[in-house]
């Protein structure tokens, strides 16, 4: 139904959904080292201008059964820092999960990685009854951490972002009118091992 790059990327768009995090986790994203980069290319009368934004502080977890849940919030968009006061409709949504991506990850394969080695896996993300495979690279940094990046280019379709009311409103708030349909996305995240004693009861 979707073309390949669109199918993989559109689940990263803004939509309304919330899910409960698992009770225990083997691995968790380190918010200070986990972010998604988005490049929006604006068309002007005489040229095109690329605007780069970040969705920072990713805080997903991989439960002991291998289930990854990654909640995304508007407050993670660094561009919102430029506003002294957010519009009421946006302030009310800022800290609520607008989209929670879920996927299954083979943690035994992550555990088998040795420092300096890497693994490329197709991870199928799901949200709102839709699913999309994303090819990810897991690079073992040391015994307690793994870097996660995309193994091939990803992009959002601007038409899908505009079709969502919140996505459309955010683009308008940022002043974007005429933009290219392809919105490149980059992932750079850090998984850290969660000690059993610190996992929630």
PDB file of C-alpha atoms in Angstrom:
ATOM      1  CA  UNK A   1       0.000   0.000   0.000  1.00  0.00           C
ATOM      2  CA  UNK A   2       2.858   2.379   0.865  1.00  0.00           C
ATOM      3  CA  UNK A   3       6.056   2.648  -1.115  1.00  0.00           C
ATOM      4  CA  UNK A   4       9.035   1.207   0.748  1.00  0.00           C
ATOM      5  CA  UNK A   5      10.684   4.306   2.262  1.00  0.00           C
ATOM      6  CA  UNK A   6       7.302   5.855   3.046  1.00  0.00           C
ATOM      7  CA  UNK A   7       6.106   2.689   4.811  1.00  0.00           C
ATOM      8  CA  UNK A   8       9.131   2.601   7.085  1.00  0.00           C
ATOM      9  CA  UNK A   9       9.206   6.264   7.934  1.00  0.00           C
ATOM     10  CA  UNK A  10       5.615   7.427   8.284  1.00  0.00           C
ATOM     11  CA  UNK A  11       5.261   5.828  11.713  1.00  0.00           C
ATOM     12  CA  UNK A  12       7.699   8.452  13.002  1.00  0.00           C
ATOM     13  CA  UNK A  13       5.211  11.211  12.113  1.00  0.00           C
ATOM     14  CA  UNK A  14       3.110  12.982  14.730  1.00  0.00           C
ATOM     15  CA  UNK A  15      -0.109  11.229  15.732  1.00  0.00           C
ATOM     16  CA  UNK A  16      -2.130  10.744  18.912  1.00  0.00           C
ATOM     17  CA  UNK A  17      -1.613   7.531  20.874  1.00  0.00           C
ATOM     18  CA  UNK A  18      -0.482   6.496  24.350  1.00  0.00           C
ATOM     19  CA  UNK A  19       0.605   3.145  25.746  1.00  0.00           C
ATOM     20  CA  UNK A  20       1.809   1.838  29.110  1.00  0.00           C
ATOM     21  CA  UNK A  21       5.502   1.075  29.503  1.00  0.00           C
ATOM     22  CA  UNK A  22       6.510  -2.483  30.471  1.00  0.00           C
ATOM     23  CA  UNK A  23       7.073  -3.363  34.113  1.00  0.00           C
ATOM     24  CA  UNK A  24      10.673  -4.491  33.657  1.00  0.00           C
ATOM     25  CA  UNK A  25      13.390  -3.666  31.154  1.00  0.00           C
ATOM     26  CA  UNK A  26      16.695  -5.241  30.113  1.00  0.00           C
ATOM     27  CA  UNK A  27      17.810  -2.267  28.036  1.00  0.00           C
ATOM     28  CA  UNK A  28      16.716   1.373  28.002  1.00  0.00           C
ATOM     29  CA  UNK A  29      17.541   4.374  25.841  1.00  0.00           C
ATOM     30  CA  UNK A  30      19.773   6.948  27.510  1.00  0.00           C
ATOM     31  CA  UNK A  31      17.838  10.211  26.958  1.00  0.00           C
ATOM     32  CA  UNK A  32      20.955  12.384  27.039  1.00  0.00           C
ATOM     33  CA  UNK A  33      22.467  10.417  24.130  1.00  0.00           C
ATOM     34  CA  UNK A  34      19.362   9.525  22.110  1.00  0.00           C
ATOM     35  CA  UNK A  35      17.792  11.696  19.449  1.00  0.00           C
ATOM     36  CA  UNK A  36      16.128  11.784  16.042  1.00  0.00           C
ATOM     37  CA  UNK A  37      17.191  14.406  13.508  1.00  0.00           C
ATOM     38  CA  UNK A  38      14.729  15.796  10.960  1.00  0.00           C
ATOM     39  CA  UNK A  39      15.578  18.010   7.975  1.00  0.00           C
ATOM     40  CA  UNK A  40      12.776  20.083   6.450  1.00  0.00           C
ATOM     41  CA  UNK A  41      13.613  21.767   3.150  1.00  0.00           C
ATOM     42  CA  UNK A  42      11.610  24.951   2.624  1.00  0.00           C
ATOM     43  CA  UNK A  43      10.991  26.293  -0.842  1.00  0.00           C
ATOM     44  CA  UNK A  44      11.263  30.059  -1.193  1.00  0.00           C
ATOM     45  CA  UNK A  45      10.657  32.317  -4.194  1.00  0.00           C
ATOM     46  CA  UNK A  46      14.322  32.190  -5.180  1.00  0.00           C
ATOM     47  CA  UNK A  47      15.895  29.197  -3.441  1.00  0.00           C
ATOM     48  CA  UNK A  48      15.503  26.285  -1.028  1.00  0.00           C
ATOM     49  CA  UNK A  49      16.568  26.377   2.619  1.00  0.00           C
ATOM     50  CA  UNK A  50      17.209  23.286   4.741  1.00  0.00           C
ATOM     51  CA  UNK A  51      16.109  23.518   8.383  1.00  0.00           C
ATOM     52  CA  UNK A  52      17.444  20.898  10.776  1.00  0.00           C
ATOM     53  CA  UNK A  53      15.539  19.977  13.913  1.00  0.00           C
ATOM     54  CA  UNK A  54      16.013  17.430  16.686  1.00  0.00           C
ATOM     55  CA  UNK A  55      13.660  15.222  18.649  1.00  0.00           C
ATOM     56  CA  UNK A  56      15.826  14.788  21.724  1.00  0.00           C
ATOM     57  CA  UNK A  57      15.667  12.879  24.984  1.00  0.00           C
ATOM     58  CA  UNK A  58      14.297   9.586  23.625  1.00  0.00           C
ATOM     59  CA  UNK A  59      13.389   7.391  26.575  1.00  0.00           C
ATOM     60  CA  UNK A  60      12.163   4.054  25.225  1.00  0.00           C
ATOM     61  CA  UNK A  61      12.743   0.729  26.939  1.00  0.00           C
ATOM     62  CA  UNK A  62      13.186  -2.888  25.862  1.00  0.00           C
ATOM     63  CA  UNK A  63      11.396  -5.177  28.310  1.00  0.00           C
ATOM     64  CA  UNK A  64      12.733  -8.563  29.348  1.00  0.00           C
ATOM     65  CA  UNK A  65      10.433 -10.172  26.757  1.00  0.00           C
ATOM     66  CA  UNK A  66      12.088  -8.123  23.974  1.00  0.00           C
ATOM     67  CA  UNK A  67       9.262  -5.606  23.560  1.00  0.00           C
ATOM     68  CA  UNK A  68      10.491  -2.102  22.748  1.00  0.00           C
ATOM     69  CA  UNK A  69       8.175   0.848  23.440  1.00  0.00           C
ATOM     70  CA  UNK A  70       9.235   4.329  22.414  1.00  0.00           C
ATOM     71  CA  UNK A  71       6.942   7.219  23.407  1.00  0.00           C
ATOM     72  CA  UNK A  72       7.353  10.474  21.455  1.00  0.00           C
ATOM     73  CA  UNK A  73       6.365  13.885  22.852  1.00  0.00           C
ATOM     74  CA  UNK A  74       6.160  17.383  21.394  1.00  0.00           C
ATOM     75  CA  UNK A  75       8.295  18.675  24.264  1.00  0.00           C
ATOM     76  CA  UNK A  76      11.207  16.676  22.827  1.00  0.00           C
ATOM     77  CA  UNK A  77      11.339  18.988  19.802  1.00  0.00           C
ATOM     78  CA  UNK A  78      14.165  21.420  20.539  1.00  0.00           C
ATOM     79  CA  UNK A  79      12.664  24.008  18.206  1.00  0.00           C
ATOM     80  CA  UNK A  80       9.918  24.631  20.761  1.00  0.00           C
ATOM     81  CA  UNK A  81      12.556  26.202  23.019  1.00  0.00           C
ATOM     82  CA  UNK A  82      12.403  29.323  20.878  1.00  0.00           C
ATOM     83  CA  UNK A  83       8.908  30.122  22.148  1.00  0.00           C
ATOM     84  CA  UNK A  84       8.606  31.985  25.454  1.00  0.00           C
ATOM     85  CA  UNK A  85       5.047  30.730  25.761  1.00  0.00           C
ATOM     86  CA  UNK A  86       3.405  27.958  23.781  1.00  0.00           C
ATOM     87  CA  UNK A  87      -0.147  28.313  22.438  1.00  0.00           C
ATOM     88  CA  UNK A  88      -2.679  26.803  24.839  1.00  0.00           C
ATOM     89  CA  UNK A  89      -3.535  23.892  22.514  1.00  0.00           C
ATOM     90  CA  UNK A  90       0.147  23.017  22.180  1.00  0.00           C
ATOM     91  CA  UNK A  91       1.091  23.495  25.834  1.00  0.00           C
ATOM     92  CA  UNK A  92      -1.560  20.972  26.809  1.00  0.00           C
ATOM     93  CA  UNK A  93      -0.080  18.350  24.501  1.00  0.00           C
ATOM     94  CA  UNK A  94       3.620  19.067  24.984  1.00  0.00           C
ATOM     95  CA  UNK A  95       4.397  16.483  27.665  1.00  0.00           C
ATOM     96  CA  UNK A  96       1.870  13.837  26.674  1.00  0.00           C
ATOM     97  CA  UNK A  97       2.906  10.880  24.495  1.00  0.00           C
ATOM     98  CA  UNK A  98       1.521  11.719  21.057  1.00  0.00           C
ATOM     99  CA  UNK A  99       2.818   8.534  19.486  1.00  0.00           C
ATOM    100  CA  UNK A 100       4.239   5.365  21.006  1.00  0.00           C
ATOM    101  CA  UNK A 101       6.166   3.096  18.681  1.00  0.00           C
ATOM    102  CA  UNK A 102       6.446  -0.568  19.618  1.00  0.00           C
ATOM    103  CA  UNK A 103       8.620  -3.347  18.219  1.00  0.00           C
ATOM    104  CA  UNK A 104      10.139  -6.699  19.117  1.00  0.00           C
ATOM    105  CA  UNK A 105      13.915  -6.871  19.537  1.00  0.00           C
ATOM    106  CA  UNK A 106      15.950 -10.065  19.930  1.00  0.00           C
ATOM    107  CA  UNK A 107      17.826  -9.164  23.112  1.00  0.00           C
ATOM    108  CA  UNK A 108      19.810 -12.414  23.002  1.00  0.00           C
ATOM    109  CA  UNK A 109      21.501 -11.149  19.829  1.00  0.00           C
ATOM    110  CA  UNK A 110      22.248  -7.822  21.504  1.00  0.00           C
ATOM    111  CA  UNK A 111      23.700  -9.615  24.520  1.00  0.00           C
ATOM    112  CA  UNK A 112      25.913 -11.707  22.210  1.00  0.00           C
ATOM    113  CA  UNK A 113      27.585  -8.610  20.758  1.00  0.00           C
ATOM    114  CA  UNK A 114      31.122  -8.000  21.982  1.00  0.00           C
ATOM    115  CA  UNK A 115      32.651  -4.514  22.322  1.00  0.00           C
ATOM    116  CA  UNK A 116      33.582  -3.257  18.864  1.00  0.00           C
ATOM    117  CA  UNK A 117      31.179  -5.577  17.010  1.00  0.00           C
ATOM    118  CA  UNK A 118      27.892  -4.653  15.332  1.00  0.00           C
ATOM    119  CA  UNK A 119      24.660  -6.181  14.130  1.00  0.00           C
ATOM    120  CA  UNK A 120      22.229  -5.017  11.425  1.00  0.00           C
ATOM    121  CA  UNK A 121      18.612  -6.032  11.974  1.00  0.00           C
ATOM    122  CA  UNK A 122      15.231  -5.358  10.402  1.00  0.00           C
ATOM    123  CA  UNK A 123      13.052  -4.091  13.237  1.00  0.00           C
ATOM    124  CA  UNK A 124       9.319  -3.832  12.543  1.00  0.00           C
ATOM    125  CA  UNK A 125       7.798  -0.816  14.303  1.00  0.00           C
ATOM    126  CA  UNK A 126       4.075  -0.691  14.967  1.00  0.00           C
ATOM    127  CA  UNK A 127       1.663   2.094  15.890  1.00  0.00           C
ATOM    128  CA  UNK A 128      -2.039   2.669  15.434  1.00  0.00           C
ATOM    129  CA  UNK A 129      -2.569  -0.609  13.608  1.00  0.00           C
ATOM    130  CA  UNK A 130       0.159   0.110  11.059  1.00  0.00           C
ATOM    131  CA  UNK A 131       3.627  -1.363  10.804  1.00  0.00           C
ATOM    132  CA  UNK A 132       6.866  -0.527   9.042  1.00  0.00           C
ATOM    133  CA  UNK A 133      10.259  -2.284   8.929  1.00  0.00           C
ATOM    134  CA  UNK A 134      13.288  -0.148   9.728  1.00  0.00           C
ATOM    135  CA  UNK A 135      16.819  -1.458   9.168  1.00  0.00           C
ATOM    136  CA  UNK A 136      18.863  -0.606  12.270  1.00  0.00           C
ATOM    137  CA  UNK A 137      22.541  -0.972  13.128  1.00  0.00           C
ATOM    138  CA  UNK A 138      23.438  -1.969  16.704  1.00  0.00           C
ATOM    139  CA  UNK A 139      27.087  -1.229  17.563  1.00  0.00           C
ATOM    140  CA  UNK A 140      28.414  -2.521  20.896  1.00  0.00           C
ATOM    141  CA  UNK A 141      30.428   0.206  22.607  1.00  0.00           C
ATOM    142  CA  UNK A 142      31.232  -1.602  25.858  1.00  0.00           C
ATOM    143  CA  UNK A 143      29.695  -4.128  28.217  1.00  0.00           C
ATOM    144  CA  UNK A 144      26.915  -1.783  29.267  1.00  0.00           C
ATOM    145  CA  UNK A 145      26.016   0.242  26.156  1.00  0.00           C
ATOM    146  CA  UNK A 146      25.050  -0.134  22.492  1.00  0.00           C
ATOM    147  CA  UNK A 147      24.766   2.610  19.897  1.00  0.00           C
ATOM    148  CA  UNK A 148      21.737   2.421  17.581  1.00  0.00           C
ATOM    149  CA  UNK A 149      21.618   4.126  14.171  1.00  0.00           C
ATOM    150  CA  UNK A 150      19.662   3.520  10.980  1.00  0.00           C
ATOM    151  CA  UNK A 151      21.444   1.244   8.526  1.00  0.00           C
ATOM    152  CA  UNK A 152      19.982   2.936   5.447  1.00  0.00           C
ATOM    153  CA  UNK A 153      18.371   6.301   4.611  1.00  0.00           C
ATOM    154  CA  UNK A 154      14.960   7.076   6.091  1.00  0.00           C
ATOM    155  CA  UNK A 155      12.501   9.795   5.197  1.00  0.00           C
ATOM    156  CA  UNK A 156       9.053  11.018   6.121  1.00  0.00           C
ATOM    157  CA  UNK A 157       6.483  12.004   3.535  1.00  0.00           C
ATOM    158  CA  UNK A 158       5.439  15.616   4.151  1.00  0.00           C
ATOM    159  CA  UNK A 159       1.970  14.811   2.843  1.00  0.00           C
ATOM    160  CA  UNK A 160       1.492  12.293   5.658  1.00  0.00           C
ATOM    161  CA  UNK A 161       2.703  14.817   8.251  1.00  0.00           C
ATOM    162  CA  UNK A 162       0.265  17.419   6.917  1.00  0.00           C
ATOM    163  CA  UNK A 163      -2.590  14.929   6.966  1.00  0.00           C
ATOM    164  CA  UNK A 164      -2.305  14.699  10.759  1.00  0.00           C
ATOM    165  CA  UNK A 165      -3.920  17.673  12.582  1.00  0.00           C
ATOM    166  CA  UNK A 166      -1.109  18.055  15.113  1.00  0.00           C
ATOM    167  CA  UNK A 167       1.609  17.673  12.484  1.00  0.00           C
ATOM    168  CA  UNK A 168      -0.086  20.233  10.287  1.00  0.00           C
ATOM    169  CA  UNK A 169      -0.410  22.665  13.196  1.00  0.00           C
ATOM    170  CA  UNK A 170       3.247  22.285  14.185  1.00  0.00           C
ATOM    171  CA  UNK A 171       4.397  22.997  10.618  1.00  0.00           C
ATOM    172  CA  UNK A 172       2.194  26.089  10.583  1.00  0.00           C
ATOM    173  CA  UNK A 173       3.507  27.187  13.981  1.00  0.00           C
ATOM    174  CA  UNK A 174       7.070  26.927  12.655  1.00  0.00           C
ATOM    175  CA  UNK A 175       6.105  29.007   9.638  1.00  0.00           C
ATOM    176  CA  UNK A 176       6.582  26.295   7.008  1.00  0.00           C
ATOM    177  CA  UNK A 177       4.364  26.617   3.960  1.00  0.00           C
ATOM    178  CA  UNK A 178       5.918  25.167   0.827  1.00  0.00           C
ATOM    179  CA  UNK A 179       8.305  22.302   1.647  1.00  0.00           C
ATOM    180  CA  UNK A 180       9.736  19.306  -0.169  1.00  0.00           C
ATOM    181  CA  UNK A 181       7.782  16.081   0.217  1.00  0.00           C
ATOM    182  CA  UNK A 182      10.814  14.098   1.387  1.00  0.00           C
ATOM    183  CA  UNK A 183      11.833  14.853   4.985  1.00  0.00           C
ATOM    184  CA  UNK A 184      15.078  12.972   5.788  1.00  0.00           C
ATOM    185  CA  UNK A 185      15.250  11.427   9.248  1.00  0.00           C
ATOM    186  CA  UNK A 186      18.345  10.305  11.153  1.00  0.00           C
ATOM    187  CA  UNK A 187      18.539   8.227  14.340  1.00  0.00           C
ATOM    188  CA  UNK A 188      21.396   8.271  16.828  1.00  0.00           C
ATOM    189  CA  UNK A 189      20.572   6.584  20.117  1.00  0.00           C
ATOM    190  CA  UNK A 190      22.300   4.847  23.005  1.00  0.00           C
ATOM    191  CA  UNK A 191      20.986   1.712  24.691  1.00  0.00           C
ATOM    192  CA  UNK A 192      22.207   1.096  28.231  1.00  0.00           C
ATOM    193  CA  UNK A 193      21.717  -2.049  30.293  1.00  0.00           C
ATOM    194  CA  UNK A 194      19.192  -1.713  33.104  1.00  0.00           C
ATOM    195  CA  UNK A 195      20.283  -3.377  36.325  1.00  0.00           C
ATOM    196  CA  UNK A 196      17.671  -5.797  37.642  1.00  0.00           C
ATOM    197  CA  UNK A 197      17.639  -4.105  41.026  1.00  0.00           C
ATOM    198  CA  UNK A 198      16.652  -0.753  39.458  1.00  0.00           C
ATOM    199  CA  UNK A 199      13.802  -2.084  37.308  1.00  0.00           C
ATOM    200  CA  UNK A 200      10.341  -0.945  38.465  1.00  0.00           C
ATOM    201  CA  UNK A 201       8.411  -3.541  40.531  1.00  0.00           C
TER     202      UNK A 201
END
